[in-house]
Amino acid sequence: PPRSTLFPYTTLFRSAELHHALGCDRVLVCRAFDHGEGSAIAESISPGSTTLISQVFPKDIFAPPTHRAYEEGQVFVLNDVHEEAHRLRPELQKFLKHIQVQGTVVVPVVQHQRLWGLLIAHQCHQPRQWKLREIKLLQQTADHIAIAIQQVHLFQQLQGELKERQQAQKQLTERNQQLAISNEQIGRAHV
């Protein structure tokens, strides 16, 4: 059975389920960082495939034109790394070879018109002709991840606001208690 790593942002993303549905060698979520690098934060892999969890993907993989294309929601599909090598920058060819990828689909996860990360399916042991329904499934999953991330951020914001309100209420209660004590002391002083 495939090995899975927990995706910390949402229970909607089940890498093992998506991995099984696609029947590919690896499914992963890669977080894109503002400084141009990225890192695999969740994955499901088939036996014999190399894990990419926590591996930092170098800046040249997220070159500015590629980054902009992903921010615009463009999907990258590669069926055969050898036959389609002319489409790839040399550093990307080298990286795909290093991580043993023969075919891939890369779908951006976009938050507020900014690239949050990528949902990626890899075929490692042979080329693969990706089907439109598989690409659409990845796009729908990436959309669900984006929504779930939004919900997590809203929840965290609400938790922060609730904590602030609780602290303000506690301070108000303490001040009211101090005021009551002061009023009592003043009342006794006038008697």
GROMACS .gro file of C-alpha atoms in nm:
model
  191
    1PRO     CA    1   0.000   0.000   0.000
    2PRO     CA    2   0.112   0.359  -0.059
    3ARG     CA    3   0.276   0.551   0.221
    4SER     CA    4   0.101   0.878   0.310
    5THR     CA    5   0.200   1.187   0.503
    6LEU     CA    6  -0.054   1.400   0.686
    7PHE     CA    7  -0.134   1.729   0.514
    8PRO     CA    8  -0.146   1.984   0.796
    9TYR     CA    9  -0.387   2.235   0.642
   10THR     CA   10  -0.693   2.030   0.565
   11THR     CA   11  -0.863   1.699   0.608
   12LEU     CA   12  -1.013   1.747   0.261
   13PHE     CA   13  -0.685   1.652   0.099
   14ARG     CA   14  -0.626   1.282   0.118
   15SER     CA   15  -0.309   1.219  -0.079
   16ALA     CA   16  -0.346   0.840  -0.060
   17GLU     CA   17  -0.700   0.852  -0.201
   18LEU     CA   18  -0.596   1.078  -0.488
   19HIS     CA   19  -0.287   0.864  -0.545
   20HIS     CA   20  -0.506   0.553  -0.565
   21ALA     CA   21  -0.763   0.719  -0.793
   22LEU     CA   22  -0.495   0.829  -1.039
   23GLY     CA   23  -0.290   0.511  -1.020
   24CYS     CA   24   0.031   0.710  -1.051
   25ASP     CA   25   0.362   0.668  -0.869
   26ARG     CA   26   0.354   0.982  -0.653
   27VAL     CA   27   0.111   1.257  -0.554
   28LEU     CA   28   0.240   1.550  -0.355
   29VAL     CA   29   0.164   1.899  -0.239
   30CYS     CA   30   0.451   2.142  -0.272
   31ARG     CA   31   0.444   2.469  -0.081
   32ALA     CA   32   0.583   2.762  -0.284
   33PHE     CA   33   0.776   3.019  -0.082
   34ASP     CA   34   0.798   3.391  -0.154
   35HIS     CA   35   1.175   3.379  -0.204
   36GLY     CA   36   1.135   3.140  -0.497
   37GLU     CA   37   1.198   2.798  -0.347
   38GLY     CA   38   0.946   2.529  -0.263
   39SER     CA   39   0.915   2.222  -0.044
   40ALA     CA   40   0.707   1.904  -0.051
   41ILE     CA   41   0.479   1.911   0.254
   42ALA     CA   42   0.250   1.613   0.183
   43GLU     CA   43   0.276   1.307  -0.036
   44SER     CA   44   0.163   0.958  -0.113
   45ILE     CA   45   0.402   0.730  -0.301
   46SER     CA   46   0.404   0.382  -0.447
   47PRO     CA   47   0.653   0.125  -0.322
   48GLY     CA   48   0.986   0.176  -0.496
   49SER     CA   49   0.933   0.550  -0.545
   50THR     CA   50   1.153   0.802  -0.368
   51THR     CA   51   0.999   1.030  -0.107
   52LEU     CA   52   1.022   1.404  -0.164
   53ILE     CA   53   0.883   1.511   0.174
   54SER     CA   54   1.070   1.813   0.313
   55GLN     CA   55   1.299   1.826   0.010
   56VAL     CA   56   1.358   2.187  -0.089
   57PHE     CA   57   1.304   2.253  -0.457
   58PRO     CA   58   1.556   2.509  -0.584
   59LYS     CA   59   1.469   2.858  -0.710
   60ASP     CA   60   1.538   2.774  -1.073
   61ILE     CA   61   1.243   2.529  -1.067
   62PHE     CA   62   1.012   2.824  -0.989
   63ALA     CA   63   1.167   3.066  -1.240
   64PRO     CA   64   0.968   3.394  -1.266
   65PRO     CA   65   0.789   3.306  -1.594
   66THR     CA   66   0.687   2.968  -1.451
   67HIS     CA   67   0.578   3.128  -1.124
   68ARG     CA   68   0.361   3.383  -1.311
   69ALA     CA   69   0.204   3.110  -1.525
   70TYR     CA   70   0.111   2.914  -1.213
   71GLU     CA   71  -0.029   3.228  -1.046
   72GLU     CA   72  -0.253   3.265  -1.352
   73GLY     CA   73  -0.377   2.911  -1.295
   74GLN     CA   74  -0.197   2.742  -1.582
   75VAL     CA   75  -0.158   2.366  -1.555
   76PHE     CA   76   0.163   2.197  -1.670
   77VAL     CA   77   0.126   1.853  -1.830
   78LEU     CA   78   0.422   1.642  -1.937
   79ASN     CA   79   0.351   1.296  -2.079
   80ASP     CA   80   0.706   1.188  -2.168
   81VAL     CA   81   1.008   1.374  -2.036
   82HIS     CA   82   1.229   1.237  -2.316
   83GLU     CA   83   0.998   1.312  -2.610
   84GLU     CA   84   0.905   1.654  -2.473
   85ALA     CA   85   1.250   1.759  -2.351
   86HIS     CA   86   1.243   2.056  -2.592
   87ARG     CA   87   0.966   2.211  -2.373
   88LEU     CA   88   1.180   2.204  -2.059
   89ARG     CA   89   1.448   2.438  -1.931
   90PRO     CA   90   1.777   2.247  -1.872
   91GLU     CA   91   1.757   2.291  -1.493
   92LEU     CA   92   1.403   2.148  -1.491
   93GLN     CA   93   1.513   1.851  -1.704
   94LYS     CA   94   1.796   1.786  -1.459
   95PHE     CA   95   1.562   1.816  -1.158
   96LEU     CA   96   1.300   1.579  -1.307
   97LYS     CA   97   1.573   1.326  -1.382
   98HIS     CA   98   1.703   1.361  -1.026
   99ILE     CA   99   1.358   1.287  -0.877
  100GLN     CA  100   1.297   1.009  -1.134
  101VAL     CA  101   0.998   1.163  -1.315
  102GLN     CA  102   0.893   1.036  -1.658
  103GLY     CA  103   0.561   1.223  -1.672
  104THR     CA  104   0.387   1.480  -1.455
  105VAL     CA  105   0.085   1.701  -1.407
  106VAL     CA  106   0.138   2.017  -1.203
  107VAL     CA  107  -0.168   2.211  -1.086
  108PRO     CA  108  -0.131   2.541  -0.899
  109VAL     CA  109  -0.300   2.611  -0.567
  110VAL     CA  110  -0.373   2.984  -0.576
  111GLN     CA  111  -0.478   3.199  -0.279
  112HIS     CA  112  -0.584   3.561  -0.337
  113GLN     CA  113  -0.416   3.563  -0.681
  114ARG     CA  114  -0.088   3.447  -0.529
  115LEU     CA  115   0.072   3.109  -0.575
  116TRP     CA  116   0.037   2.920  -0.247
  117GLY     CA  117   0.174   2.591  -0.379
  118LEU     CA  118   0.134   2.308  -0.627
  119LEU     CA  119  -0.056   1.981  -0.642
  120ILE     CA  120   0.158   1.739  -0.842
  121ALA     CA  121   0.115   1.389  -0.983
  122HIS     CA  122   0.425   1.199  -1.097
  123GLN     CA  123   0.471   0.895  -1.312
  124CYS     CA  124   0.820   0.773  -1.229
  125HIS     CA  125   0.880   0.438  -1.397
  126GLN     CA  126   0.749   0.503  -1.749
  127PRO     CA  127   0.591   0.782  -1.954
  128ARG     CA  128   0.218   0.836  -1.919
  129GLN     CA  129  -0.051   0.983  -2.137
  130TRP     CA  130  -0.250   1.187  -1.884
  131LYS     CA  131  -0.624   1.183  -1.941
  132LEU     CA  132  -0.839   1.496  -1.928
  133ARG     CA  133  -1.047   1.351  -1.643
  134GLU     CA  134  -0.728   1.297  -1.438
  135ILE     CA  135  -0.620   1.656  -1.497
  136LYS     CA  136  -0.969   1.782  -1.401
  137LEU     CA  137  -0.960   1.570  -1.083
  138LEU     CA  138  -0.629   1.731  -0.987
  139GLN     CA  139  -0.770   2.078  -1.062
  140GLN     CA  140  -1.079   2.014  -0.851
  141THR     CA  141  -0.864   1.885  -0.566
  142ALA     CA  142  -0.637   2.192  -0.590
  143ASP     CA  143  -0.949   2.412  -0.572
  144HIS     CA  144  -1.063   2.224  -0.260
  145ILE     CA  145  -0.720   2.269  -0.103
  146ALA     CA  146  -0.735   2.644  -0.173
  147ILE     CA  147  -1.080   2.667  -0.012
  148ALA     CA  148  -0.968   2.464   0.289
  149ILE     CA  149  -0.661   2.684   0.336
  150GLN     CA  150  -0.888   2.988   0.327
  151GLN     CA  151  -1.110   2.829   0.592
  152VAL     CA  152  -0.811   2.751   0.813
  153HIS     CA  153  -0.691   3.110   0.788
  154LEU     CA  154  -1.039   3.241   0.875
  155PHE     CA  155  -1.062   3.001   1.169
  156GLN     CA  156  -0.721   3.111   1.298
  157GLN     CA  157  -0.823   3.475   1.258
  158LEU     CA  158  -1.146   3.413   1.451
  159GLN     CA  159  -0.954   3.227   1.723
  160GLY     CA  160  -0.718   3.524   1.754
  161GLU     CA  161  -1.009   3.768   1.777
  162LEU     CA  162  -1.181   3.549   2.035
  163LYS     CA  163  -0.865   3.537   2.246
  164GLU     CA  164  -0.834   3.916   2.226
  165ARG     CA  165  -1.198   3.958   2.335
  166GLN     CA  166  -1.150   3.715   2.623
  167GLN     CA  167  -0.843   3.908   2.739
  168ALA     CA  168  -1.032   4.239   2.710
  169GLN     CA  169  -1.321   4.090   2.910
  170LYS     CA  170  -1.080   3.967   3.176
  171GLN     CA  171  -0.918   4.312   3.200
  172LEU     CA  172  -1.261   4.477   3.221
  173THR     CA  173  -1.367   4.239   3.499
  174GLU     CA  174  -1.044   4.308   3.691
  175ARG     CA  175  -1.092   4.684   3.653
  176ASN     CA  176  -1.453   4.657   3.768
  177GLN     CA  177  -1.338   4.462   4.072
  178GLN     CA  178  -1.071   4.722   4.147
  179LEU     CA  179  -1.328   5.000   4.103
  180ALA     CA  180  -1.569   4.823   4.340
  181ILE     CA  181  -1.293   4.789   4.601
  182SER     CA  182  -1.198   5.155   4.558
  183ASN     CA  183  -1.562   5.263   4.587
  184GLU     CA  184  -1.600   5.054   4.901
  185GLN     CA  185  -1.286   5.210   5.051
  186ILE     CA  186  -1.409   5.561   4.965
  187GLY     CA  187  -1.747   5.479   5.119
  188ARG     CA  188  -1.579   5.367   5.441
  189ALA     CA  189  -1.358   5.675   5.448
  190HIS     CA  190  -1.661   5.906   5.439
  191VAL     CA  191  -1.838   5.729   5.721
   0.00000   0.00000   0.00000
